[in-house]
mmCIF file of C-alpha atoms (C1' of nucleotides) in Angstrom:
data_model
loop_
_atom_site.group_PDB
_atom_site.id
_atom_site.type_symbol
_atom_site.label_atom_id
_atom_site.label_comp_id
_atom_site.label_asym_id
_atom_site.label_seq_id
_atom_site.Cartn_x
_atom_site.Cartn_y
_atom_site.Cartn_z
ATOM 1 C CA MET I 292 127.030 87.903 78.548
ATOM 2 C CA PRO I 293 124.872 87.310 75.984
ATOM 3 C CA LYS I 294 121.513 86.709 78.318
ATOM 4 C CA SER I 295 120.791 83.065 76.861
ATOM 5 C CA CYS I 296 122.394 82.958 80.077
ATOM 6 C CA HIS I 297 120.213 84.332 82.083
ATOM 7 C CA ALA I 298 116.810 82.551 79.446
ATOM 8 C CA ASP I 299 117.427 79.524 82.314
ATOM 9 C CA ILE I 300 116.731 80.813 85.461
ATOM 10 C CA PRO I 301 113.044 79.545 87.168
ATOM 11 C CA ARG I 302 110.597 83.268 86.923
ATOM 12 C CA VAL I 303 109.413 83.683 90.283
ATOM 13 C CA ASN I 304 105.635 84.349 90.318
ATOM 14 C CA TYR I 305 104.986 87.472 92.993
ATOM 15 C CA SER I 306 105.238 88.897 90.105
ATOM 16 C CA ALA I 307 101.609 90.474 89.617
ATOM 17 C CA ALA I 308 102.850 92.097 93.188
ATOM 18 C CA MET I 309 105.814 93.753 90.713
ATOM 19 C CA ASP I 310 102.961 96.550 89.810
ATOM 20 C CA ALA I 311 102.163 97.319 92.548
ATOM 21 C CA TRP I 312 105.313 98.061 93.661
ATOM 22 C CA ASP I 313 106.129 100.276 90.752
ATOM 23 C CA ASP I 314 102.939 102.372 91.046
ATOM 24 C CA PRO I 315 103.501 105.697 89.324
ATOM 25 C CA ARG I 316 101.771 108.125 92.024
ATOM 26 C CA LEU I 317 104.441 105.803 94.407
ATOM 27 C CA THR I 318 107.722 106.878 91.451
ATOM 28 C CA ASP I 319 105.780 110.905 91.701
ATOM 29 C CA VAL I 320 106.219 110.771 95.224
ATOM 30 C CA GLY I 321 109.517 108.616 94.764
ATOM 31 C CA LEU I 322 109.871 112.162 92.569
ATOM 32 C CA LEU I 323 109.428 114.101 95.273
ATOM 33 C CA LEU I 324 111.538 113.154 97.522
ATOM 34 C CA GLU I 325 114.786 112.402 95.879
ATOM 35 C CA ALA I 326 114.573 115.835 94.623
ATOM 36 C CA HIS I 327 113.908 117.684 97.733
ATOM 37 C CA ALA I 328 116.879 114.723 98.953
ATOM 38 C CA GLY I 329 118.988 116.906 96.476
ATOM 39 C CA LEU I 330 117.794 120.653 97.272
ATOM 40 C CA ILE I 331 119.135 120.702 100.678
ATOM 41 C CA ALA I 332 122.196 119.057 99.699
ATOM 42 C CA VAL I 333 122.546 122.463 97.515
ATOM 43 C CA LEU I 334 121.630 124.151 99.914
ATOM 44 C CA SER I 335 122.938 122.339 103.168
ATOM 45 C CA ARG I 336 126.691 123.064 101.538
ATOM 46 C CA VAL I 337 126.413 126.866 101.354
ATOM 47 C CA HIS I 338 124.966 126.714 104.813
ATOM 48 C CA ALA I 339 128.156 125.174 106.167
ATOM 49 C CA ARG I 340 130.159 128.312 104.506
ATOM 50 C CA HIS I 341 128.990 130.132 106.766
ATOM 51 C CA GLY I 342 128.758 127.517 110.319
ATOM 52 C CA LEU I 343 125.120 127.227 109.953
ATOM 53 C CA ALA I 344 123.014 124.262 109.975
ATOM 54 C CA GLY I 345 119.277 124.746 107.864
ATOM 55 C CA SER I 346 117.299 125.537 110.414
ATOM 56 C CA ASP I 347 119.863 127.704 111.610
ATOM 57 C CA PHE I 348 119.121 129.262 108.390
ATOM 58 C CA ASP I 349 115.215 129.597 108.331
ATOM 59 C CA THR I 350 115.394 130.790 111.741
ATOM 60 C CA LEU I 351 117.426 133.819 110.948
ATOM 61 C CA LEU I 352 115.426 134.793 107.983
ATOM 62 C CA ARG I 353 112.301 134.419 109.499
ATOM 63 C CA LEU I 354 113.385 136.925 112.060
ATOM 64 C CA ALA I 355 114.919 139.040 109.420
ATOM 65 C CA ARG I 356 111.702 138.975 107.398
ATOM 66 C CA SER I 357 109.217 139.488 110.678
ATOM 67 C CA PRO I 358 108.104 142.528 112.750
ATOM 68 C CA GLY I 359 110.947 144.698 113.729
ATOM 69 C CA ARG I 360 113.556 141.533 113.221
ATOM 70 C CA ALA I 361 111.928 139.569 116.391
ATOM 71 C CA LEU I 362 109.243 137.057 116.828
ATOM 72 C CA ARG I 363 107.519 135.021 119.904
ATOM 73 C CA MET I 364 109.446 131.709 119.961
ATOM 74 C CA THR I 365 105.915 130.139 120.045
ATOM 75 C CA ASP I 366 105.060 132.487 116.647
ATOM 76 C CA LEU I 367 108.522 131.243 115.793
ATOM 77 C CA ALA I 368 108.514 128.173 116.424
ATOM 78 C CA ALA I 369 104.801 128.118 114.143
ATOM 79 C CA GLN I 370 106.762 129.922 111.602
ATOM 80 C CA LEU I 371 109.659 126.405 111.398
ATOM 81 C CA GLY I 372 107.105 124.082 111.787
ATOM 82 C CA LEU I 373 108.301 122.330 114.263
ATOM 83 C CA SER I 374 107.615 121.530 117.834
ATOM 84 C CA THR I 375 108.020 124.950 120.216
ATOM 85 C CA SER I 376 111.522 122.204 122.198
ATOM 86 C CA GLY I 377 113.256 122.065 119.042
ATOM 87 C CA THR I 378 113.030 125.554 118.767
ATOM 88 C CA THR I 379 113.835 126.939 122.057
ATOM 89 C CA ARG I 380 117.455 125.345 120.978
ATOM 90 C CA ILE I 381 118.471 125.785 118.356
ATOM 91 C CA VAL I 382 117.455 129.634 119.946
ATOM 92 C CA ASP I 383 119.493 128.130 121.545
ATOM 93 C CA ARG I 384 122.562 127.438 119.681
ATOM 94 C CA LEU I 385 121.394 130.623 118.295
ATOM 95 C CA GLU I 386 121.862 132.857 120.866
ATOM 96 C CA GLY I 387 125.044 130.983 122.159
ATOM 97 C CA ARG I 388 126.794 132.473 119.282
ATOM 98 C CA GLY I 389 125.421 135.844 119.087
ATOM 99 C CA LEU I 390 122.998 135.832 115.763
ATOM 100 C CA ALA I 391 120.311 135.622 118.091
ATOM 101 C CA ARG I 392 118.642 137.222 121.156
ATOM 102 C CA ARG I 393 115.512 136.594 123.977
ATOM 103 C CA LYS I 394 114.594 139.714 125.181
ATOM 104 C CA ALA I 395 111.066 139.458 127.079
ATOM 105 C CA THR I 396 108.248 139.887 125.446
ATOM 106 C CA ALA I 397 106.341 142.994 126.773
ATOM 107 C CA ALA I 398 103.035 142.200 127.943
ATOM 108 C CA ASP I 399 103.300 138.948 127.921
ATOM 109 C CA ARG I 400 105.742 137.719 131.352
ATOM 110 C CA ARG I 401 105.137 133.965 129.664
ATOM 111 C CA SER I 402 106.780 134.301 126.936
ATOM 112 C CA TRP I 403 109.829 135.276 125.013
ATOM 113 C CA THR I 404 110.494 137.499 121.799
ATOM 114 C CA VAL I 405 113.455 136.386 119.445
ATOM 115 C CA VAL I 406 114.808 139.666 118.120
ATOM 116 C CA LEU I 407 117.973 139.200 115.519
ATOM 117 C CA THR I 408 121.250 140.583 116.036
ATOM 118 C CA ALA I 409 123.501 142.551 113.919
ATOM 119 C CA THR I 410 125.596 139.640 113.487
ATOM 120 C CA GLY I 411 123.102 137.425 113.066
ATOM 121 C CA GLU I 412 122.270 139.512 109.555
ATOM 122 C CA ARG I 413 126.021 139.925 108.741
ATOM 123 C CA THR I 414 126.031 135.756 109.005
ATOM 124 C CA LEU I 415 122.389 135.895 106.704
ATOM 125 C CA ARG I 416 123.662 139.028 103.871
ATOM 126 C CA ASP I 417 126.546 137.293 103.236
ATOM 127 C CA ASP I 418 125.317 133.936 103.002
ATOM 128 C CA VAL I 419 121.564 135.196 101.036
ATOM 129 C CA PRO I 420 123.906 136.264 98.208
ATOM 130 C CA GLU I 421 126.057 132.763 97.782
ATOM 131 C CA LEU I 422 122.503 130.653 98.336
ATOM 132 C CA LEU I 423 121.933 132.515 95.297
ATOM 133 C CA THR I 424 123.285 131.989 92.607
ATOM 134 C CA ALA I 425 123.680 128.041 94.347
ATOM 135 C CA ILE I 426 119.842 127.669 94.041
ATOM 136 C CA GLN I 427 120.077 129.692 90.423
ATOM 137 C CA ARG I 428 122.946 127.083 88.465
ATOM 138 C CA ALA I 429 121.456 124.403 90.235
ATOM 139 C CA VAL I 430 118.257 124.369 89.853
ATOM 140 C CA ILE I 431 116.701 127.632 87.765
ATOM 141 C CA ASP I 432 119.010 127.331 84.604
ATOM 142 C CA PRO I 433 118.813 123.145 84.035
ATOM 143 C CA LEU I 434 115.594 123.686 83.451
ATOM 144 C CA PRO I 435 113.447 126.034 81.231
ATOM 145 C CA PRO I 436 111.186 128.637 82.544
ATOM 146 C CA GLU I 437 108.618 127.958 81.540
ATOM 147 C CA ARG I 438 108.819 124.976 82.593
ATOM 148 C CA TYR I 439 110.122 126.305 85.993
ATOM 149 C CA ALA I 440 107.263 127.786 85.637
ATOM 150 C CA ALA I 441 104.993 125.323 85.686
ATOM 151 C CA LEU I 442 106.876 123.608 87.732
ATOM 152 C CA VAL I 443 107.109 126.100 90.813
ATOM 153 C CA ALA I 444 103.087 126.474 90.105
ATOM 154 C CA GLY I 445 101.814 123.441 90.428
ATOM 155 C CA LEU I 446 104.383 123.277 93.961
ATOM 156 C CA ARG I 447 101.953 125.506 95.148
ATOM 157 C CA GLN I 448 98.641 124.356 94.308
ATOM 158 C CA LEU I 449 100.132 121.165 96.287
ATOM 159 C CA ARG I 450 101.831 122.992 99.124
ATOM 160 C CA ASP I 451 98.019 124.535 99.313
ATOM 161 C CA ALA I 452 96.233 121.141 99.014
ATOM 162 C CA LEU I 453 98.207 120.004 101.731
ATOM 163 C CA ARG I 454 98.159 122.758 103.945
ATOM 164 C CA PRO I 455 100.923 121.281 106.364
ATOM 165 C CA ASP I 456 100.028 124.619 109.084
ATOM 166 C CA ALA I 457 97.367 122.501 109.705
ATOM 167 C CA THR I 458 98.543 119.567 109.680
ATOM 168 C CA ILE I 459 101.370 121.388 112.118
ATOM 169 C CA GLY I 460 98.772 121.442 115.381
ATOM 170 C CA SER I 461 98.013 117.616 115.349
ATOM 171 C CA MET P 157 123.735 156.481 86.202
ATOM 172 C CA PRO P 158 119.577 157.380 85.932
ATOM 173 C CA LYS P 159 119.812 158.235 89.851
ATOM 174 C CA SER P 160 117.190 157.050 92.351
ATOM 175 C CA CYS P 161 113.593 159.242 93.460
ATOM 176 C CA HIS P 162 114.153 157.354 96.591
ATOM 177 C CA ALA P 163 117.754 158.662 96.819
ATOM 178 C CA ASP P 164 116.683 161.641 99.442
ATOM 179 C CA ILE P 165 114.332 159.957 101.384
ATOM 180 C CA PRO P 166 115.615 158.865 104.996
ATOM 181 C CA ARG P 167 114.654 155.437 105.797
ATOM 182 C CA VAL P 168 115.592 152.898 108.275
ATOM 183 C CA ASN P 169 118.991 151.427 107.332
ATOM 184 C CA TYR P 170 118.350 147.870 106.160
ATOM 185 C CA SER P 171 115.097 148.670 103.434
ATOM 186 C CA ALA P 172 117.148 147.681 101.161
ATOM 187 C CA ALA P 173 118.182 144.192 102.251
ATOM 188 C CA MET P 174 114.337 143.768 102.664
ATOM 189 C CA ASP P 175 114.129 142.772 98.886
ATOM 190 C CA ALA P 176 117.217 139.856 99.392
ATOM 191 C CA TRP P 177 114.691 137.790 101.760
ATOM 192 C CA ASP P 178 112.448 137.998 99.720
ATOM 193 C CA ASP P 179 114.409 138.275 96.976
ATOM 194 C CA PRO P 180 111.180 134.501 94.843
ATOM 195 C CA ARG P 181 114.455 132.098 93.973
ATOM 196 C CA LEU P 182 114.309 131.699 97.407
ATOM 197 C CA THR P 183 110.834 131.509 98.363
ATOM 198 C CA ASP P 184 110.318 128.914 95.097
ATOM 199 C CA VAL P 185 112.449 127.001 97.305
ATOM 200 C CA GLY P 186 110.417 127.624 99.907
ATOM 201 C CA LEU P 187 107.604 126.035 98.224
ATOM 202 C CA LEU P 188 108.969 122.745 98.136
ATOM 203 C CA LEU P 189 110.580 122.110 101.509
ATOM 204 C CA GLU P 190 106.878 122.813 102.461
ATOM 205 C CA ALA P 191 105.070 120.965 100.233
ATOM 206 C CA HIS P 192 107.936 118.497 101.335
ATOM 207 C CA ALA P 193 106.831 118.571 105.084
ATOM 208 C CA GLY P 194 103.161 118.083 103.662
ATOM 209 C CA LEU P 195 103.723 114.644 102.008
ATOM 210 C CA ILE P 196 106.570 113.556 104.507
ATOM 211 C CA ALA P 197 103.568 114.190 107.218
ATOM 212 C CA VAL P 198 100.646 112.486 105.085
ATOM 213 C CA LEU P 199 102.680 109.873 104.323
ATOM 214 C CA SER P 200 103.944 109.488 108.313
ATOM 215 C CA ARG P 201 100.059 109.063 108.737
ATOM 216 C CA VAL P 202 99.667 105.624 106.780
ATOM 217 C CA HIS P 203 103.131 104.798 107.617
ATOM 218 C CA ALA P 204 102.571 104.638 110.698
ATOM 219 C CA ARG P 205 98.566 102.376 111.170
ATOM 220 C CA HIS P 206 101.394 99.502 110.389
ATOM 221 C CA GLY P 207 104.097 100.626 113.028
ATOM 222 C CA LEU P 208 106.341 102.153 110.415
ATOM 223 C CA ALA P 209 108.631 105.100 110.057
ATOM 224 C CA GLY P 210 108.988 105.820 106.701
ATOM 225 C CA SER P 211 112.691 104.671 105.622
ATOM 226 C CA ASP P 212 111.399 101.901 106.944
ATOM 227 C CA PHE P 213 108.865 101.902 104.455
ATOM 228 C CA ASP P 214 111.811 103.061 101.720
ATOM 229 C CA THR P 215 114.050 100.320 102.400
ATOM 230 C CA LEU P 216 110.862 97.494 102.491
ATOM 231 C CA LEU P 217 110.019 98.746 98.914
ATOM 232 C CA ARG P 218 113.826 98.836 97.263
ATOM 233 C CA LEU P 219 114.142 95.780 99.030
ATOM 234 C CA ALA P 220 110.645 94.235 97.736
ATOM 235 C CA ARG P 221 111.614 95.520 93.759
ATOM 236 C CA SER P 222 114.848 94.708 93.490
ATOM 237 C CA PRO P 223 115.411 90.902 91.759
ATOM 238 C CA GLY P 224 115.702 88.139 95.113
ATOM 239 C CA ARG P 225 113.654 90.700 97.336
ATOM 240 C CA ALA P 226 117.653 91.519 97.760
ATOM 241 C CA LEU P 227 120.237 93.532 98.083
ATOM 242 C CA ARG P 228 122.759 94.111 99.928
ATOM 243 C CA MET P 229 124.100 96.465 102.635
ATOM 244 C CA THR P 230 126.400 99.010 100.203
ATOM 245 C CA ASP P 231 124.005 98.383 97.625
ATOM 246 C CA LEU P 232 120.523 99.316 100.185
ATOM 247 C CA ALA P 233 122.145 101.791 102.024
ATOM 248 C CA ALA P 234 122.650 104.131 98.088
ATOM 249 C CA GLN P 235 119.530 104.008 97.327
ATOM 250 C CA LEU P 236 117.586 104.879 100.307
ATOM 251 C CA GLY P 237 120.863 108.021 99.861
ATOM 252 C CA LEU P 238 121.978 107.031 103.813
ATOM 253 C CA SER P 239 124.717 105.809 105.546
ATOM 254 C CA THR P 240 125.870 103.027 106.080
ATOM 255 C CA SER P 241 125.578 102.929 109.696
ATOM 256 C CA GLY P 242 122.711 104.296 109.002
ATOM 257 C CA THR P 243 120.839 101.884 106.991
ATOM 258 C CA THR P 244 122.353 98.768 110.232
ATOM 259 C CA ARG P 245 119.478 100.550 112.058
ATOM 260 C CA ILE P 246 117.118 100.880 109.980
ATOM 261 C CA VAL P 247 118.092 96.223 108.713
ATOM 262 C CA ASP P 248 118.339 96.242 112.957
ATOM 263 C CA ARG P 249 115.579 97.329 114.095
ATOM 264 C CA LEU P 250 113.513 95.421 110.478
ATOM 265 C CA GLU P 251 115.280 92.167 111.420
ATOM 266 C CA GLY P 252 113.925 92.675 115.003
ATOM 267 C CA ARG P 253 110.234 93.348 113.668
ATOM 268 C CA GLY P 254 111.115 89.565 111.614
ATOM 269 C CA LEU P 255 110.018 92.283 108.325
ATOM 270 C CA ALA P 256 113.578 91.261 107.166
ATOM 271 C CA ARG P 257 117.136 89.137 107.385
ATOM 272 C CA ARG P 258 120.468 89.665 106.979
ATOM 273 C CA LYS P 259 121.736 86.879 104.995
ATOM 274 C CA ALA P 260 125.641 86.250 104.377
ATOM 275 C CA THR P 261 126.110 87.129 100.313
ATOM 276 C CA ALA P 262 127.563 84.280 98.193
ATOM 277 C CA ALA P 263 130.991 85.326 97.418
ATOM 278 C CA ASP P 264 132.647 87.890 99.348
ATOM 279 C CA ARG P 265 132.075 86.570 102.755
ATOM 280 C CA ARG P 266 132.616 90.645 103.891
ATOM 281 C CA SER P 267 128.864 91.402 102.213
ATOM 282 C CA TRP P 268 124.871 90.976 104.278
ATOM 283 C CA THR P 269 122.414 90.078 101.694
ATOM 284 C CA VAL P 270 119.836 91.975 103.166
ATOM 285 C CA VAL P 271 115.987 89.901 101.939
ATOM 286 C CA LEU P 272 112.769 90.672 102.375
ATOM 287 C CA THR P 273 111.397 88.005 104.776
ATOM 288 C CA ALA P 274 107.347 86.853 103.990
ATOM 289 C CA THR P 275 105.968 89.296 106.764
ATOM 290 C CA GLY P 276 107.870 92.169 104.769
ATOM 291 C CA GLU P 277 106.340 91.110 102.355
ATOM 292 C CA ARG P 278 102.768 91.448 104.271
ATOM 293 C CA THR P 279 103.716 94.387 105.356
ATOM 294 C CA LEU P 280 103.682 96.586 102.955
ATOM 295 C CA ARG P 281 101.046 94.764 101.092
ATOM 296 C CA ASP P 282 99.223 96.108 103.791
ATOM 297 C CA ASP P 283 100.801 99.195 103.145
ATOM 298 C CA VAL P 284 100.376 100.406 99.939
ATOM 299 C CA PRO P 285 97.628 100.180 99.347
ATOM 300 C CA GLU P 286 95.980 103.162 101.946
ATOM 301 C CA LEU P 287 99.312 104.804 101.037
ATOM 302 C CA LEU P 288 98.471 105.107 97.677
ATOM 303 C CA THR P 289 94.634 105.464 98.859
ATOM 304 C CA ALA P 290 96.263 108.281 100.865
ATOM 305 C CA ILE P 291 98.035 110.275 98.215
ATOM 306 C CA GLN P 292 95.226 109.699 95.610
ATOM 307 C CA ARG P 293 92.931 112.353 97.405
ATOM 308 C CA ALA P 294 96.049 114.034 99.453
ATOM 309 C CA VAL P 295 97.885 115.239 95.765
ATOM 310 C CA ILE P 296 96.299 114.817 93.385
ATOM 311 C CA ASP P 297 92.369 114.666 93.180
ATOM 312 C CA PRO P 298 93.244 118.385 94.110
ATOM 313 C CA LEU P 299 94.730 118.966 91.305
ATOM 314 C CA PRO P 300 93.242 119.355 87.374
ATOM 315 C CA PRO P 301 95.397 116.804 85.151
ATOM 316 C CA GLU P 302 97.384 118.873 83.773
ATOM 317 C CA ARG P 303 98.837 121.035 86.080
ATOM 318 C CA TYR P 304 99.428 118.004 88.238
ATOM 319 C CA ALA P 305 101.630 116.082 84.941
ATOM 320 C CA ALA P 306 104.229 119.019 84.869
ATOM 321 C CA LEU P 307 104.818 118.925 88.853
ATOM 322 C CA VAL P 308 105.091 115.613 87.423
ATOM 323 C CA ALA P 309 107.522 116.784 84.048
ATOM 324 C CA GLY P 310 109.477 119.758 86.748
ATOM 325 C CA LEU P 311 110.268 117.327 89.396
ATOM 326 C CA ARG P 312 111.569 114.497 87.147
ATOM 327 C CA GLN P 313 113.972 117.481 84.908
ATOM 328 C CA LEU P 314 114.831 119.038 88.185
ATOM 329 C CA ARG P 315 115.690 115.428 90.041
ATOM 330 C CA ASP P 316 118.116 114.895 87.431
ATOM 331 C CA ALA P 317 119.615 117.984 88.083
ATOM 332 C CA LEU P 318 120.697 117.434 91.627
ATOM 333 C CA ARG P 319 121.469 113.715 90.941
ATOM 334 C CA PRO P 320 121.044 112.907 94.699
ATOM 335 C CA ASP P 321 122.859 110.469 93.731
ATOM 336 C CA ALA P 322 125.954 112.127 92.934
ATOM 337 C CA THR P 323 125.909 114.273 96.027
ATOM 338 C CA ILE P 324 125.597 111.163 98.383
ATOM 339 C CA GLY P 325 129.470 110.420 98.574
ATOM 340 C CA SER P 326 130.520 114.000 99.082
ATOM 341 C "C1'" DT R 108 92.575 126.719 133.872
ATOM 342 C "C1'" DA R 109 95.456 127.717 129.982
ATOM 343 C "C1'" DA R 110 100.416 129.066 127.549
ATOM 344 C "C1'" DG R 111 104.523 129.546 126.617
ATOM 345 C "C1'" DA R 112 108.662 128.193 127.252
ATOM 346 C "C1'" DT R 113 111.772 125.043 129.453
ATOM 347 C "C1'" DT R 114 114.079 120.372 130.596
ATOM 348 C "C1'" DG R 115 114.826 115.338 130.687
ATOM 349 C "C1'" DA R 116 114.784 111.091 128.774
ATOM 350 C "C1'" DC R 117 114.534 109.362 124.358
ATOM 351 C "C1'" DC R 118 114.672 108.882 118.958
ATOM 352 C "C1'" DA R 119 116.664 107.715 114.327
ATOM 353 C "C1'" DA R 120 120.359 110.018 111.518
ATOM 354 C "C1'" DT R 121 125.201 110.734 111.113
ATOM 355 C "C1'" DC R 122 130.768 110.700 111.667
ATOM 356 C "C1'" DA R 123 135.584 108.904 112.934
ATOM 357 C "C1'" DA R 124 137.416 104.167 114.458
ATOM 358 C "C1'" DT R 125 137.693 99.336 113.823
ATOM 359 C "C1'" DC R 126 137.173 95.143 112.654
ATOM 360 C "C1'" DT R 127 137.384 91.423 109.036
ATOM 361 C "C1'" DT R 128 137.598 90.418 104.469
ATOM 362 C "C1'" DC R 129 138.916 91.325 99.707
ATOM 363 C "C1'" DG U 113 145.618 98.935 101.925
ATOM 364 C "C1'" DA U 114 140.805 99.295 100.421
ATOM 365 C "C1'" DA U 115 135.534 97.680 101.004
ATOM 366 C "C1'" DG U 116 132.113 95.796 103.357
ATOM 367 C "C1'" DA U 117 129.592 96.406 107.844
ATOM 368 C "C1'" DT U 118 129.623 97.871 112.188
ATOM 369 C "C1'" DT U 119 129.239 100.144 116.971
ATOM 370 C "C1'" DG U 120 129.937 104.516 119.833
ATOM 371 C "C1'" DA U 121 130.037 108.840 121.059
ATOM 372 C "C1'" DT U 122 127.430 112.914 119.039
ATOM 373 C "C1'" DT U 123 123.849 116.064 116.761
ATOM 374 C "C1'" DG U 124 119.434 117.232 115.561
ATOM 375 C "C1'" DG U 125 115.421 116.637 116.726
ATOM 376 C "C1'" DT U 126 110.087 114.045 119.690
ATOM 377 C "C1'" DC U 127 107.357 114.272 123.204
ATOM 378 C "C1'" DA U 128 106.035 114.233 128.301
ATOM 379 C "C1'" DA U 129 106.573 116.270 132.636
ATOM 380 C "C1'" DT U 130 106.687 121.045 134.835
ATOM 381 C "C1'" DC U 131 107.611 125.612 136.367
ATOM 382 C "C1'" DT U 132 105.973 130.007 135.198
ATOM 383 C "C1'" DT U 133 102.240 133.442 135.147
ATOM 384 C "C1'" DA U 134 97.423 134.633 132.152
#
DNA sequence: TAAGATTGACCAATCAATCTTC
DNA sequence: GAAGATTGATTGGTCAATCTTA
C-alpha cells in the first residue's frame, strides 16, 4: 500500500509533547530496565531447573559466601535488599526444603542465625556451573570483550553512585 | 600435569568451591542487579509523588508514545513485558483513576483498545520532568560523559543480545 | 526503650480456566 | 479451533503490629 493513503490524515496537535516522551534519558533508562528483564529471564530459567526462585538462589549464595556459611536474619535481609519479613518467608521456604536451617545465635537470644545445609550447598553447586554457562553464552560471548569491560565498569560506577544499600533503610 | 603446591596442605573441603561463589561472571551480573535495584528506588520515589507505581507510569508512557494515544490490550501487554491478565489489572486501576479508558476496538469485537485520557496525559506531563531531573542527578551527572556513553552502548547491545521480547512468549 | 524476628492483612503480579468473538 | 480479554486461585513480596530479649 502506497504511503499516499495516509498522507491526508489530519495531523494531531500534540506533536510538541511527543519529544518529551522520547527524551534520550528516558530511553537510556529503558535500556537498563529491558536488559535487566532479559537477564532475569535467562537466570530464572536456570534456577527453575533446580526448583529455585531467584531470591532463593541469592540467599543460598549469600550464605555460601559468608564465614561459617551462616548469617543472622537481619544481616541476610540487608544483603538481599529485602525486608526482614520477606527474608523470614524465604528462609521458611528454604528450611522447609532442607536447604538452610535456623540455629540460635550465640550471645543474642533475640536473633536467629541461618546456616547453609549440605543439601543447600549441593543445590548451589549444581546450579552455579549451569548459571555461569548461561551467563557466558547470553551476556559475555555476544559482546566484544572491550565493550563488555566498559559495560561492567559503567555498571560498577552507577551502582556506587546509586548506593542501593543507602536507600534500603529509607 | 603440574601438581598444585597446596596439594598436601589439609584444607577445609569447600575451599575449592569458594572460588566458584566469587566467579567474576557472578559478581558482574550482581552489579547489574544492584544498579537496577538502585535505579528503581530512584524512579519509584518520583512516581510515588504522583500516586503512580512504576508499572502505571510505564503504561501511561507507552500509551503516550503510541499513535492516537492508544493501544490494544494485547499489544500493550507485549510492550510492557507483562501477562495479559497483569495488564488487565493495571488498566483496571488506571481506568478507576481516570488516567486511561477502554474503548471498543474497531473491526474486532474481541478486543479492547486502551486510550490515554487528558487526565492521564496531564499526570504524565507532571511526572516526566521530575523524573528527568532525578535521572540526570542520580545516574548521568555522577558518571564521566564518555563512561556514561559506553555504559549505554553496552546496555543496548546487551538488550539486543538478550532480546527480552523473544523470551516473553516462552 | 529499642532491636531482632515473626505474623496478619494486603498488594501486584502470575498461571490456569473461562467466556466471547474470529 | 484459536485469539483477545477477564476472572479466581496462588505466589512472593510489603507494611504495620506484636512478641521476646537486650
